[in-house]
JSON list of C-alpha atoms in Angstrom, two decimals:
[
{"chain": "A", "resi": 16, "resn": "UNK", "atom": "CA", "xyz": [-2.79, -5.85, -12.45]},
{"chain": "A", "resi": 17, "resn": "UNK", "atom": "CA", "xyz": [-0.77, -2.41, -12.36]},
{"chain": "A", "resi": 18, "resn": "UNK", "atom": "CA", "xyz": [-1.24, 0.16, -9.86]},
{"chain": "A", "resi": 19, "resn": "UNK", "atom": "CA", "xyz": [-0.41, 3.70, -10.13]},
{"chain": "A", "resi": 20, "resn": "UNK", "atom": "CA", "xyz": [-0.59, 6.38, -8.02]},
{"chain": "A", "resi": 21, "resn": "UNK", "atom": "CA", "xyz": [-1.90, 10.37, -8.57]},
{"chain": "A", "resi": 22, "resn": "UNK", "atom": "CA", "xyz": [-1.51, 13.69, -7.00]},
{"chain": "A", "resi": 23, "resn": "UNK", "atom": "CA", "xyz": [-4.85, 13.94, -6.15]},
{"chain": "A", "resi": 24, "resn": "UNK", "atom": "CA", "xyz": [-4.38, 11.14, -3.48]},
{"chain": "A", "resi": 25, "resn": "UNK", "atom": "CA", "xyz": [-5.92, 8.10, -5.21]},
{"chain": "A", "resi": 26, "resn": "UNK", "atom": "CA", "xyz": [-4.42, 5.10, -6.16]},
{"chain": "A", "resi": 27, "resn": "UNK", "atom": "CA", "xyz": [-5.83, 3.53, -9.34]},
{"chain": "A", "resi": 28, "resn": "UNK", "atom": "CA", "xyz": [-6.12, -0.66, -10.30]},
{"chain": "A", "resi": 29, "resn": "UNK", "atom": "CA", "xyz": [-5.56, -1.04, -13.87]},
{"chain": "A", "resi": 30, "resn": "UNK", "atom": "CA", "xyz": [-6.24, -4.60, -15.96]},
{"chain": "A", "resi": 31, "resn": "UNK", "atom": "CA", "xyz": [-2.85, -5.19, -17.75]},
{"chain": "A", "resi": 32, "resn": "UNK", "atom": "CA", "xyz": [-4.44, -7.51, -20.47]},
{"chain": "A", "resi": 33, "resn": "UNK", "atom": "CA", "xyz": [-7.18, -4.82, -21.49]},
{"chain": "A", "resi": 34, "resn": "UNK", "atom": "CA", "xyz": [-5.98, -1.70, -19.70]},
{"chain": "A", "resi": 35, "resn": "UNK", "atom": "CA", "xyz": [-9.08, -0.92, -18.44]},
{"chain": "A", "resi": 36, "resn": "UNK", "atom": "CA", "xyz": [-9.55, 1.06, -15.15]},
{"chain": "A", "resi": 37, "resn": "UNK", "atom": "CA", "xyz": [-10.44, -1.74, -12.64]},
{"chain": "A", "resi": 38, "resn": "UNK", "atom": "CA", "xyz": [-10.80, 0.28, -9.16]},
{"chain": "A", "resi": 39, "resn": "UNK", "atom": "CA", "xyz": [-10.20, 3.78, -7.73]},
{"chain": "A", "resi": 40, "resn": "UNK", "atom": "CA", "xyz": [-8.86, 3.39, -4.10]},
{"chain": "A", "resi": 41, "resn": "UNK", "atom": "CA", "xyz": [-9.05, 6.87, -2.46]},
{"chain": "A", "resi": 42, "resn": "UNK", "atom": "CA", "xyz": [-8.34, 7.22, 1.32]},
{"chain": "A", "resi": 43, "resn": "UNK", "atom": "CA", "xyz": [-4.66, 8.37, 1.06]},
{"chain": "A", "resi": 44, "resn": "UNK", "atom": "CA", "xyz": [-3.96, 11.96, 3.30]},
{"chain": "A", "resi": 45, "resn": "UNK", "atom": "CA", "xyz": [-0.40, 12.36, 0.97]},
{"chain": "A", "resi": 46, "resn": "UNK", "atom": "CA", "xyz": [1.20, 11.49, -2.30]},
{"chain": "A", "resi": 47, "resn": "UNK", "atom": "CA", "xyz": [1.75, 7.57, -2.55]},
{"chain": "A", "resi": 48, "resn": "UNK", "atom": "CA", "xyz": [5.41, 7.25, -2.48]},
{"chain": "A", "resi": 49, "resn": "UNK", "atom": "CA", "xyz": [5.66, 3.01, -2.88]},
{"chain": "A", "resi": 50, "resn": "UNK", "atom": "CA", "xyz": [3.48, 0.54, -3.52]},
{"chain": "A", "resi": 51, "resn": "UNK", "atom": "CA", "xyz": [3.42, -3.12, -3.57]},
{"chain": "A", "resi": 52, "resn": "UNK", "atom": "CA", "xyz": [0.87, -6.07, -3.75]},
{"chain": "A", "resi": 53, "resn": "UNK", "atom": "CA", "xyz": [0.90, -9.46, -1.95]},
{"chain": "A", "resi": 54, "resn": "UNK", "atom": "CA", "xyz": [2.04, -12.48, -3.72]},
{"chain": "A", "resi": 55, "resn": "UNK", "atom": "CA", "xyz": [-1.39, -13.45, -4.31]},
{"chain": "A", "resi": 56, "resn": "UNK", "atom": "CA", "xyz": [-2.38, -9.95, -5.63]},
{"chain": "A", "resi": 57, "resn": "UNK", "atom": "CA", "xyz": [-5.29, -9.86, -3.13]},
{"chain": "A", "resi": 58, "resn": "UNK", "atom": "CA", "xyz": [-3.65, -7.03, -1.34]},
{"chain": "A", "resi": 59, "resn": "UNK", "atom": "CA", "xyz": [-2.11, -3.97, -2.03]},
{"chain": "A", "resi": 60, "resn": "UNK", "atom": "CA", "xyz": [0.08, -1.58, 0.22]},
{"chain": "A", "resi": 61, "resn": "UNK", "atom": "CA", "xyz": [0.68, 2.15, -0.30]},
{"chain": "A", "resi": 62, "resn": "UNK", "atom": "CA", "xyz": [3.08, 4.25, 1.69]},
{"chain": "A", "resi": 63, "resn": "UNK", "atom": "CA", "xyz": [2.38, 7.64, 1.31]},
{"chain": "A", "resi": 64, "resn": "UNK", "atom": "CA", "xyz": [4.06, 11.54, 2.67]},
{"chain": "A", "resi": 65, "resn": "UNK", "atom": "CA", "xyz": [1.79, 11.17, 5.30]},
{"chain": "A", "resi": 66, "resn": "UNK", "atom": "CA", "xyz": [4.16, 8.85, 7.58]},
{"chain": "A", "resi": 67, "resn": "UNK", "atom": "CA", "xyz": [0.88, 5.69, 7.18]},
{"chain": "A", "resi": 68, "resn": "UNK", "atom": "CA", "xyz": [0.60, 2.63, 5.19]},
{"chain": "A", "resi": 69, "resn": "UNK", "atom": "CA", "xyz": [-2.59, 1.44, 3.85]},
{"chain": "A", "resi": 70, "resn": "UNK", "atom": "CA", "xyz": [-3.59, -2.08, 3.22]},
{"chain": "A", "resi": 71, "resn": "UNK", "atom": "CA", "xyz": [-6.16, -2.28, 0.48]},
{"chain": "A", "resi": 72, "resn": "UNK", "atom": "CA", "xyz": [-8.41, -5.50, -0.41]},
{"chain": "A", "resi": 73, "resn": "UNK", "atom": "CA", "xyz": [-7.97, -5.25, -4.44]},
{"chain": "A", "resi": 74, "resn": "UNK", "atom": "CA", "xyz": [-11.10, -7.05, -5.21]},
{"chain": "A", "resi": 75, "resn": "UNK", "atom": "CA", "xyz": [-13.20, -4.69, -3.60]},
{"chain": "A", "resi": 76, "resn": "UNK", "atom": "CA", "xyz": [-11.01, -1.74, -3.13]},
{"chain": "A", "resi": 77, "resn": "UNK", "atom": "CA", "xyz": [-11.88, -1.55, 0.68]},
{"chain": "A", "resi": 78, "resn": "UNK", "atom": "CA", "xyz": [-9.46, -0.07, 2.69]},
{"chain": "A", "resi": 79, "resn": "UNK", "atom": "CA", "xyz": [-8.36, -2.98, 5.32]},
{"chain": "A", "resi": 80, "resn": "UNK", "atom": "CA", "xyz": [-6.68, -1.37, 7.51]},
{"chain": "A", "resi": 81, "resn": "UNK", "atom": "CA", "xyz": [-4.00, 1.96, 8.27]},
{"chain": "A", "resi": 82, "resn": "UNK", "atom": "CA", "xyz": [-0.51, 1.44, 9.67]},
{"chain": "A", "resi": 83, "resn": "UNK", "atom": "CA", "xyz": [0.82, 3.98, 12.15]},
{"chain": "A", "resi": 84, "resn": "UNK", "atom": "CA", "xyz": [4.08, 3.85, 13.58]},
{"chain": "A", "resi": 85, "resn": "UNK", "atom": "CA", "xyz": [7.05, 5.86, 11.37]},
{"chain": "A", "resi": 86, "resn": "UNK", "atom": "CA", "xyz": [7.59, 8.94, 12.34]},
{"chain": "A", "resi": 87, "resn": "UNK", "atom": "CA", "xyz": [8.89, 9.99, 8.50]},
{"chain": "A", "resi": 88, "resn": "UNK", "atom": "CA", "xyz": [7.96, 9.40, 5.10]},
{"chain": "A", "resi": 89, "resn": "UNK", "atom": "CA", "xyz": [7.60, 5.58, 3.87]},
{"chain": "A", "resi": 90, "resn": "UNK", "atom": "CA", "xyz": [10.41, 5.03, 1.39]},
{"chain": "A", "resi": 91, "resn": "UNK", "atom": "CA", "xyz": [9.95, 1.17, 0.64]},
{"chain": "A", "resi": 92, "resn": "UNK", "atom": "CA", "xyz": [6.52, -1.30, 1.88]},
{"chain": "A", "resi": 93, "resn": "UNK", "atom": "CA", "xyz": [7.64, -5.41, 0.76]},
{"chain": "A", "resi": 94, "resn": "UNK", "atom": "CA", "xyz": [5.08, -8.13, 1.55]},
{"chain": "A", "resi": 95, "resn": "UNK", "atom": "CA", "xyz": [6.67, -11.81, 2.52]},
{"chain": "A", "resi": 96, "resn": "UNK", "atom": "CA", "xyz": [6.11, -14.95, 0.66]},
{"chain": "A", "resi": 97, "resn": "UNK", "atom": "CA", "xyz": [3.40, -15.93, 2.21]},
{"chain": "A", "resi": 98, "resn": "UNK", "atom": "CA", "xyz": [1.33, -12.25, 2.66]},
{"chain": "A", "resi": 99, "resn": "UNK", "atom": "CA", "xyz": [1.61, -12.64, 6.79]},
{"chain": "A", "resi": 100, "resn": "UNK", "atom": "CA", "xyz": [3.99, -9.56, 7.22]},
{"chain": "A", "resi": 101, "resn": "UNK", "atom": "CA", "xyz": [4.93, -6.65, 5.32]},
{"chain": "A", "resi": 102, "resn": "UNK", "atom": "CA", "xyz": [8.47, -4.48, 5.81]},
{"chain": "A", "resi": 103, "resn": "UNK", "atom": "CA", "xyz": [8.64, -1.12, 5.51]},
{"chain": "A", "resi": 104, "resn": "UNK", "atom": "CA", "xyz": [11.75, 1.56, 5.32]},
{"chain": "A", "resi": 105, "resn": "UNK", "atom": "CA", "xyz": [11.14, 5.16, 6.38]},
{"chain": "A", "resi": 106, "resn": "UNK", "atom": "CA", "xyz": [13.21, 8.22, 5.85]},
{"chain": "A", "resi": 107, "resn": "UNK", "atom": "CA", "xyz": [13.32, 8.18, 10.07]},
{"chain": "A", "resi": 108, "resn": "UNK", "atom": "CA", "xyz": [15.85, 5.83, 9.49]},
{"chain": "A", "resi": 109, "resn": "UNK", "atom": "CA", "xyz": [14.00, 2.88, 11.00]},
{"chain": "A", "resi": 110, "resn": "UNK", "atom": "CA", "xyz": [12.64, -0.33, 9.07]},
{"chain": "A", "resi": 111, "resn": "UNK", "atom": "CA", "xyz": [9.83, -2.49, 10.55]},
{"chain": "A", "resi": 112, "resn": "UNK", "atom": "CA", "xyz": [7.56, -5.69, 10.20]},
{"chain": "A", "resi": 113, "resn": "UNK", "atom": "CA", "xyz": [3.83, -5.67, 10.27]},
{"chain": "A", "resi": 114, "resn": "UNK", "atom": "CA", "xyz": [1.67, -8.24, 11.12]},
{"chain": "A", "resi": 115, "resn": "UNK", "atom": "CA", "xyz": [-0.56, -8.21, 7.83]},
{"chain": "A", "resi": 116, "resn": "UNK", "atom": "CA", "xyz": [-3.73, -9.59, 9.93]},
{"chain": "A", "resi": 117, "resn": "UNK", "atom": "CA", "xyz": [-3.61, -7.41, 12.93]},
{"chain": "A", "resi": 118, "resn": "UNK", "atom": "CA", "xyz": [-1.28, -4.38, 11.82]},
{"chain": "A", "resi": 119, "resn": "UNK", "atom": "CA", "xyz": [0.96, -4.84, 14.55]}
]
């Protein structure tokens, strides 16, 4: 799976081995600036202008939850091995852990 993001705020879920359009995630207030999926490829984060993270379910393209807490753009989002936190780095000079399951 490849995900790439638009200026129209949408982030779009391609299948690599037929590169069909799989799912349109829209939700996003600013441009995506990173993006990464969990190990398992069931989630997907996107950092965007608008100082939030998203967590997206990929199977069903539901929006999980928002993450609220930098006070700048999102640089950088990195899941762990095991999916249970994700780091982010924000131009406010500040990196921080999430809970994956709360968004804490």
């Amino acid at each position: 799976m490849l995900a790439s993001a638009s200026y129209d705020n949408t982030i779009r879920l391609w299948d690599t081995a037929t590169g069909q359009l799989r799912q349109t995630l829209e939700g996003d207030r600013g441009d995506a600036l990173s993006a990464a999926f969990s190990p398992d490829s069931k989630m997907l984060a996107s950092a965007s202008y608008d100082n939030t993270i998203r967590l997206w379910d990929t199977a069903t393209g539901q929006l999980r939850q928002t993450l609220e807490g930098h006070s700048g753009d999102i640089w950088s989002v990195a899941f762990s091995p095991d999916s249970k936190m994700l780091a982010s780095a924000s131009s406010d000079n500040t990196i921080r852990l999430w809970d994956t399951a709360t968004g804490t």
